[in-house]
């Protein structure tokens, strides 16, 4: 385990590579005092996609925040000598994560935040560690959208892309080569209903066809309807990356869910409220400045 530590006025940030067996996972850890929050990125992304909301989330919750890159993405390496595609699938990904968290000492109680494909990892982790996961924030995740033959049709259109990824993007290549099996595995796994969940769905669909958009929305509606411990939120005027379109909405949702499992609940909620007030006012000031600049 090799790492370097940088300190600032708020917290320490640890950048580290963890050996998980034949390859290494890159973790970024913003050290805090409370239960950790793990962020899982979408397909094709690494942990850096979360950088824009880490400082505010840390300041409000005082939690340890963990982002990481799956094998073959970002700074994480991949065992390219392993040609068995099943060894690069979703089960390998969750096993990598479990080894990494255990080595880092974060294999205890935790809150999960995930985007898109990352929702599969949150679902898997929760199903394997139901007593440790204290809450999950799902941000426009796939749910069962790709079932019923949808994923097979998608993969059939990507032959040229997959050939390119095999040369220059091993992480995406193996994700694409195992995605049909991933969807099959995930169709049989669900988040235990004892775990509180917030499920975001986009207000600006990233899918193009009306039937695709409707199917995406329906998958989220059914997920909310089938679990009394799930709160559904439509993020209006936001695309697929909801935390980028409306940072306060996501940050305060994380803070509220986190507060429910914290002894400092009142203090966390107070900081979240103060942030909401400030963020709302700053947004108005920004809009005003843009209007003035446009009119002149």
mmCIF file of C-alpha atoms in Angstrom, residues 60-251:
data_model
loop_
_atom_site.group_PDB
_atom_site.id
_atom_site.type_symbol
_atom_site.label_atom_id
_atom_site.label_comp_id
_atom_site.label_asym_id
_atom_site.label_seq_id
_atom_site.Cartn_x
_atom_site.Cartn_y
_atom_site.Cartn_z
ATOM 1 C CA UNK A 60 -21.493 19.314 5.911
ATOM 2 C CA UNK A 61 -21.232 15.676 7.039
ATOM 3 C CA UNK A 62 -17.686 15.510 8.490
ATOM 4 C CA UNK A 63 -17.662 12.048 6.920
ATOM 5 C CA UNK A 64 -14.728 10.237 5.368
ATOM 6 C CA UNK A 65 -15.371 10.305 1.614
ATOM 7 C CA UNK A 66 -14.058 7.556 -0.634
ATOM 8 C CA UNK A 67 -13.870 7.591 -4.428
ATOM 9 C CA UNK A 68 -12.083 4.991 -6.515
ATOM 10 C CA UNK A 69 -11.346 3.882 -10.064
ATOM 11 C CA UNK A 70 -12.478 0.435 -11.165
ATOM 12 C CA UNK A 71 -9.869 -1.805 -12.812
ATOM 13 C CA UNK A 72 -8.685 -0.318 -16.106
ATOM 14 C CA UNK A 73 -10.057 3.164 -15.405
ATOM 15 C CA UNK A 74 -8.316 6.301 -14.162
ATOM 16 C CA UNK A 75 -5.170 5.394 -12.240
ATOM 17 C CA UNK A 76 -6.213 1.791 -11.544
ATOM 18 C CA UNK A 77 -4.372 -0.959 -13.365
ATOM 19 C CA UNK A 78 -5.915 -4.074 -14.889
ATOM 20 C CA UNK A 79 -4.730 -7.667 -15.197
ATOM 21 C CA UNK A 80 -4.516 -7.689 -18.997
ATOM 22 C CA UNK A 81 -2.834 -11.093 -18.956
ATOM 23 C CA UNK A 82 -6.100 -12.573 -17.635
ATOM 24 C CA UNK A 83 -7.971 -13.460 -20.838
ATOM 25 C CA UNK A 84 -10.975 -15.089 -19.139
ATOM 26 C CA UNK A 85 -13.614 -12.368 -19.577
ATOM 27 C CA UNK A 86 -15.546 -13.556 -16.531
ATOM 28 C CA UNK A 87 -12.571 -12.504 -14.413
ATOM 29 C CA UNK A 88 -13.180 -8.917 -15.535
ATOM 30 C CA UNK A 89 -16.934 -8.824 -14.901
ATOM 31 C CA UNK A 90 -19.160 -7.269 -12.253
ATOM 32 C CA UNK A 91 -18.371 -9.938 -9.637
ATOM 33 C CA UNK A 92 -14.644 -9.299 -10.046
ATOM 34 C CA UNK A 93 -15.334 -5.575 -9.664
ATOM 35 C CA UNK A 94 -17.186 -6.008 -6.379
ATOM 36 C CA UNK A 95 -14.530 -8.409 -5.069
ATOM 37 C CA UNK A 96 -11.815 -5.852 -5.958
ATOM 38 C CA UNK A 97 -13.733 -3.198 -4.044
ATOM 39 C CA UNK A 98 -14.239 -5.417 -1.007
ATOM 40 C CA UNK A 99 -10.517 -6.266 -0.853
ATOM 41 C CA UNK A 100 -9.579 -2.606 -1.240
ATOM 42 C CA UNK A 101 -11.964 -1.374 1.453
ATOM 43 C CA UNK A 102 -10.821 -4.095 3.850
ATOM 44 C CA UNK A 103 -7.142 -3.239 3.351
ATOM 45 C CA UNK A 104 -7.932 0.435 3.927
ATOM 46 C CA UNK A 105 -9.951 -0.336 7.065
ATOM 47 C CA UNK A 106 -13.330 0.770 5.677
ATOM 48 C CA UNK A 107 -15.110 -2.590 5.618
ATOM 49 C CA UNK A 108 -17.536 -1.581 8.373
ATOM 50 C CA UNK A 109 -20.665 0.621 8.352
ATOM 51 C CA UNK A 110 -20.912 2.754 5.232
ATOM 52 C CA UNK A 111 -23.218 4.908 3.092
ATOM 53 C CA UNK A 112 -23.204 4.425 -0.695
ATOM 54 C CA UNK A 113 -23.647 6.929 -3.528
ATOM 55 C CA UNK A 114 -23.637 5.700 -7.122
ATOM 56 C CA UNK A 115 -24.297 6.857 -10.668
ATOM 57 C CA UNK A 116 -25.601 4.915 -13.679
ATOM 58 C CA UNK A 117 -23.614 1.629 -14.037
ATOM 59 C CA UNK A 118 -22.254 2.228 -10.529
ATOM 60 C CA UNK A 119 -25.718 1.403 -9.218
ATOM 61 C CA UNK A 120 -24.968 -2.232 -9.962
ATOM 62 C CA UNK A 121 -22.005 -2.056 -7.567
ATOM 63 C CA UNK A 122 -24.093 -0.428 -4.821
ATOM 64 C CA UNK A 123 -26.784 -3.075 -5.246
ATOM 65 C CA UNK A 124 -24.235 -5.881 -5.119
ATOM 66 C CA UNK A 125 -22.425 -4.450 -2.111
ATOM 67 C CA UNK A 126 -25.694 -3.939 -0.221
ATOM 68 C CA UNK A 127 -26.889 -7.469 -1.009
ATOM 69 C CA UNK A 128 -23.564 -8.896 0.224
ATOM 70 C CA UNK A 129 -23.293 -6.646 3.306
ATOM 71 C CA UNK A 130 -26.878 -5.742 4.274
ATOM 72 C CA UNK A 131 -26.063 -4.960 7.922
ATOM 73 C CA UNK A 132 -23.211 -2.600 7.043
ATOM 74 C CA UNK A 133 -24.907 -0.396 4.446
ATOM 75 C CA UNK A 134 -26.828 2.371 6.239
ATOM 76 C CA UNK A 135 -28.223 4.125 3.195
ATOM 77 C CA UNK A 136 -27.868 4.463 -0.573
ATOM 78 C CA UNK A 137 -28.248 7.413 -2.937
ATOM 79 C CA UNK A 138 -28.825 6.181 -6.496
ATOM 80 C CA UNK A 139 -28.280 8.782 -9.222
ATOM 81 C CA UNK A 140 -29.995 7.905 -12.510
ATOM 82 C CA UNK A 141 -28.911 4.255 -12.272
ATOM 83 C CA UNK A 142 -29.794 1.542 -14.781
ATOM 84 C CA UNK A 143 -32.112 -0.611 -12.625
ATOM 85 C CA UNK A 144 -33.592 -3.255 -14.938
ATOM 86 C CA UNK A 145 -33.709 -1.039 -18.050
ATOM 87 C CA UNK A 146 -31.368 -3.283 -20.061
ATOM 88 C CA UNK A 147 -33.278 -6.505 -19.470
ATOM 89 C CA UNK A 148 -35.762 -8.076 -21.925
ATOM 90 C CA UNK A 149 -33.219 -8.223 -24.760
ATOM 91 C CA UNK A 150 -32.361 -4.502 -24.685
ATOM 92 C CA UNK A 151 -28.688 -5.000 -23.784
ATOM 93 C CA UNK A 152 -28.177 -7.578 -26.528
ATOM 94 C CA UNK A 153 -29.430 -5.052 -29.106
ATOM 95 C CA UNK A 154 -27.143 -2.354 -27.685
ATOM 96 C CA UNK A 155 -24.046 -4.562 -27.795
ATOM 97 C CA UNK A 156 -24.828 -5.655 -31.353
ATOM 98 C CA UNK A 157 -24.382 -2.043 -32.527
ATOM 99 C CA UNK A 158 -20.978 -1.569 -30.858
ATOM 100 C CA UNK A 159 -18.663 -3.961 -32.712
ATOM 101 C CA UNK A 160 -16.406 -1.203 -34.058
ATOM 102 C CA UNK A 161 -16.254 0.597 -30.722
ATOM 103 C CA UNK A 162 -15.450 -2.601 -28.833
ATOM 104 C CA UNK A 163 -12.609 -3.338 -31.276
ATOM 105 C CA UNK A 164 -11.171 0.148 -30.620
ATOM 106 C CA UNK A 165 -11.558 -0.212 -26.840
ATOM 107 C CA UNK A 166 -9.642 -3.502 -26.953
ATOM 108 C CA UNK A 167 -6.626 -1.552 -28.211
ATOM 109 C CA UNK A 168 -6.741 1.639 -26.156
ATOM 110 C CA UNK A 169 -9.261 1.322 -23.309
ATOM 111 C CA UNK A 170 -9.127 -2.030 -21.540
ATOM 112 C CA UNK A 171 -11.497 -1.017 -18.736
ATOM 113 C CA UNK A 172 -14.304 -0.062 -21.120
ATOM 114 C CA UNK A 173 -13.520 -3.057 -23.344
ATOM 115 C CA UNK A 174 -14.008 -5.614 -20.588
ATOM 116 C CA UNK A 175 -17.065 -3.783 -19.249
ATOM 117 C CA UNK A 176 -18.642 -3.981 -22.723
ATOM 118 C CA UNK A 177 -17.642 -7.630 -23.233
ATOM 119 C CA UNK A 178 -19.204 -8.652 -19.914
ATOM 120 C CA UNK A 179 -22.238 -6.331 -19.851
ATOM 121 C CA UNK A 180 -24.712 -8.976 -21.079
ATOM 122 C CA UNK A 181 -23.662 -11.292 -18.259
ATOM 123 C CA UNK A 182 -23.732 -8.344 -15.840
ATOM 124 C CA UNK A 183 -27.355 -7.543 -16.704
ATOM 125 C CA UNK A 184 -28.239 -11.225 -16.297
ATOM 126 C CA UNK A 185 -26.595 -11.382 -12.861
ATOM 127 C CA UNK A 186 -28.135 -8.126 -11.679
ATOM 128 C CA UNK A 187 -31.653 -9.151 -12.755
ATOM 129 C CA UNK A 188 -31.609 -11.580 -9.822
ATOM 130 C CA UNK A 189 -30.153 -9.251 -7.179
ATOM 131 C CA UNK A 190 -31.855 -6.438 -5.291
ATOM 132 C CA UNK A 191 -31.129 -4.014 -2.475
ATOM 133 C CA UNK A 192 -32.458 -5.349 0.852
ATOM 134 C CA UNK A 193 -35.635 -3.474 1.800
ATOM 135 C CA UNK A 194 -34.243 -2.725 5.254
ATOM 136 C CA UNK A 195 -31.856 -0.165 3.716
ATOM 137 C CA UNK A 196 -33.154 3.380 3.124
ATOM 138 C CA UNK A 197 -32.656 4.485 -0.480
ATOM 139 C CA UNK A 198 -33.074 7.722 -2.418
ATOM 140 C CA UNK A 199 -33.541 7.140 -6.143
ATOM 141 C CA UNK A 200 -32.903 10.082 -8.503
ATOM 142 C CA UNK A 201 -34.081 10.081 -12.096
ATOM 143 C CA UNK A 202 -33.136 12.732 -14.651
ATOM 144 C CA UNK A 203 -35.448 15.508 -15.775
ATOM 145 C CA UNK A 204 -33.644 15.899 -19.111
ATOM 146 C CA UNK A 205 -33.433 12.407 -20.629
ATOM 147 C CA UNK A 206 -30.093 11.393 -22.120
ATOM 148 C CA UNK A 207 -31.829 8.688 -24.149
ATOM 149 C CA UNK A 208 -33.151 9.807 -27.529
ATOM 150 C CA UNK A 209 -36.155 7.705 -28.548
ATOM 151 C CA UNK A 210 -39.528 8.289 -26.811
ATOM 152 C CA UNK A 211 -39.960 4.577 -26.040
ATOM 153 C CA UNK A 212 -36.460 4.476 -24.468
ATOM 154 C CA UNK A 213 -37.204 7.523 -22.330
ATOM 155 C CA UNK A 214 -40.495 6.048 -21.179
ATOM 156 C CA UNK A 215 -38.886 2.700 -20.335
ATOM 157 C CA UNK A 216 -36.181 4.469 -18.277
ATOM 158 C CA UNK A 217 -38.807 6.410 -16.321
ATOM 159 C CA UNK A 218 -40.941 3.307 -15.794
ATOM 160 C CA UNK A 219 -38.001 1.346 -14.415
ATOM 161 C CA UNK A 220 -37.472 4.046 -11.799
ATOM 162 C CA UNK A 221 -41.198 4.276 -11.000
ATOM 163 C CA UNK A 222 -41.403 0.523 -10.432
ATOM 164 C CA UNK A 223 -38.279 0.546 -8.280
ATOM 165 C CA UNK A 224 -39.797 3.200 -6.009
ATOM 166 C CA UNK A 225 -43.244 1.587 -5.956
ATOM 167 C CA UNK A 226 -41.911 -1.852 -5.025
ATOM 168 C CA UNK A 227 -39.980 -0.743 -1.933
ATOM 169 C CA UNK A 228 -41.496 1.306 0.923
ATOM 170 C CA UNK A 229 -37.991 2.334 2.047
ATOM 171 C CA UNK A 230 -37.217 4.103 -1.253
ATOM 172 C CA UNK A 231 -37.795 7.810 -1.891
ATOM 173 C CA UNK A 232 -37.977 8.776 -5.548
ATOM 174 C CA UNK A 233 -36.888 12.228 -6.766
ATOM 175 C CA UNK A 234 -37.099 13.597 -10.310
ATOM 176 C CA UNK A 235 -34.234 16.067 -10.792
ATOM 177 C CA UNK A 236 -35.860 18.726 -12.953
ATOM 178 C CA UNK A 237 -33.710 20.507 -15.544
ATOM 179 C CA UNK A 238 -30.877 17.994 -14.996
ATOM 180 C CA UNK A 239 -29.337 15.491 -17.361
ATOM 181 C CA UNK A 240 -27.706 12.156 -16.549
ATOM 182 C CA UNK A 241 -25.047 13.696 -14.258
ATOM 183 C CA UNK A 242 -27.552 15.112 -11.779
ATOM 184 C CA UNK A 243 -24.957 16.190 -9.188
ATOM 185 C CA UNK A 244 -23.391 18.444 -11.851
ATOM 186 C CA UNK A 245 -26.709 19.948 -12.914
ATOM 187 C CA UNK A 246 -27.906 20.608 -9.359
ATOM 188 C CA UNK A 247 -25.126 20.142 -6.760
ATOM 189 C CA UNK A 248 -27.161 21.323 -3.715
ATOM 190 C CA UNK A 249 -29.958 18.843 -4.474
ATOM 191 C CA UNK A 250 -27.590 15.869 -4.401
ATOM 192 C CA UNK A 251 -25.303 17.128 -1.622
#
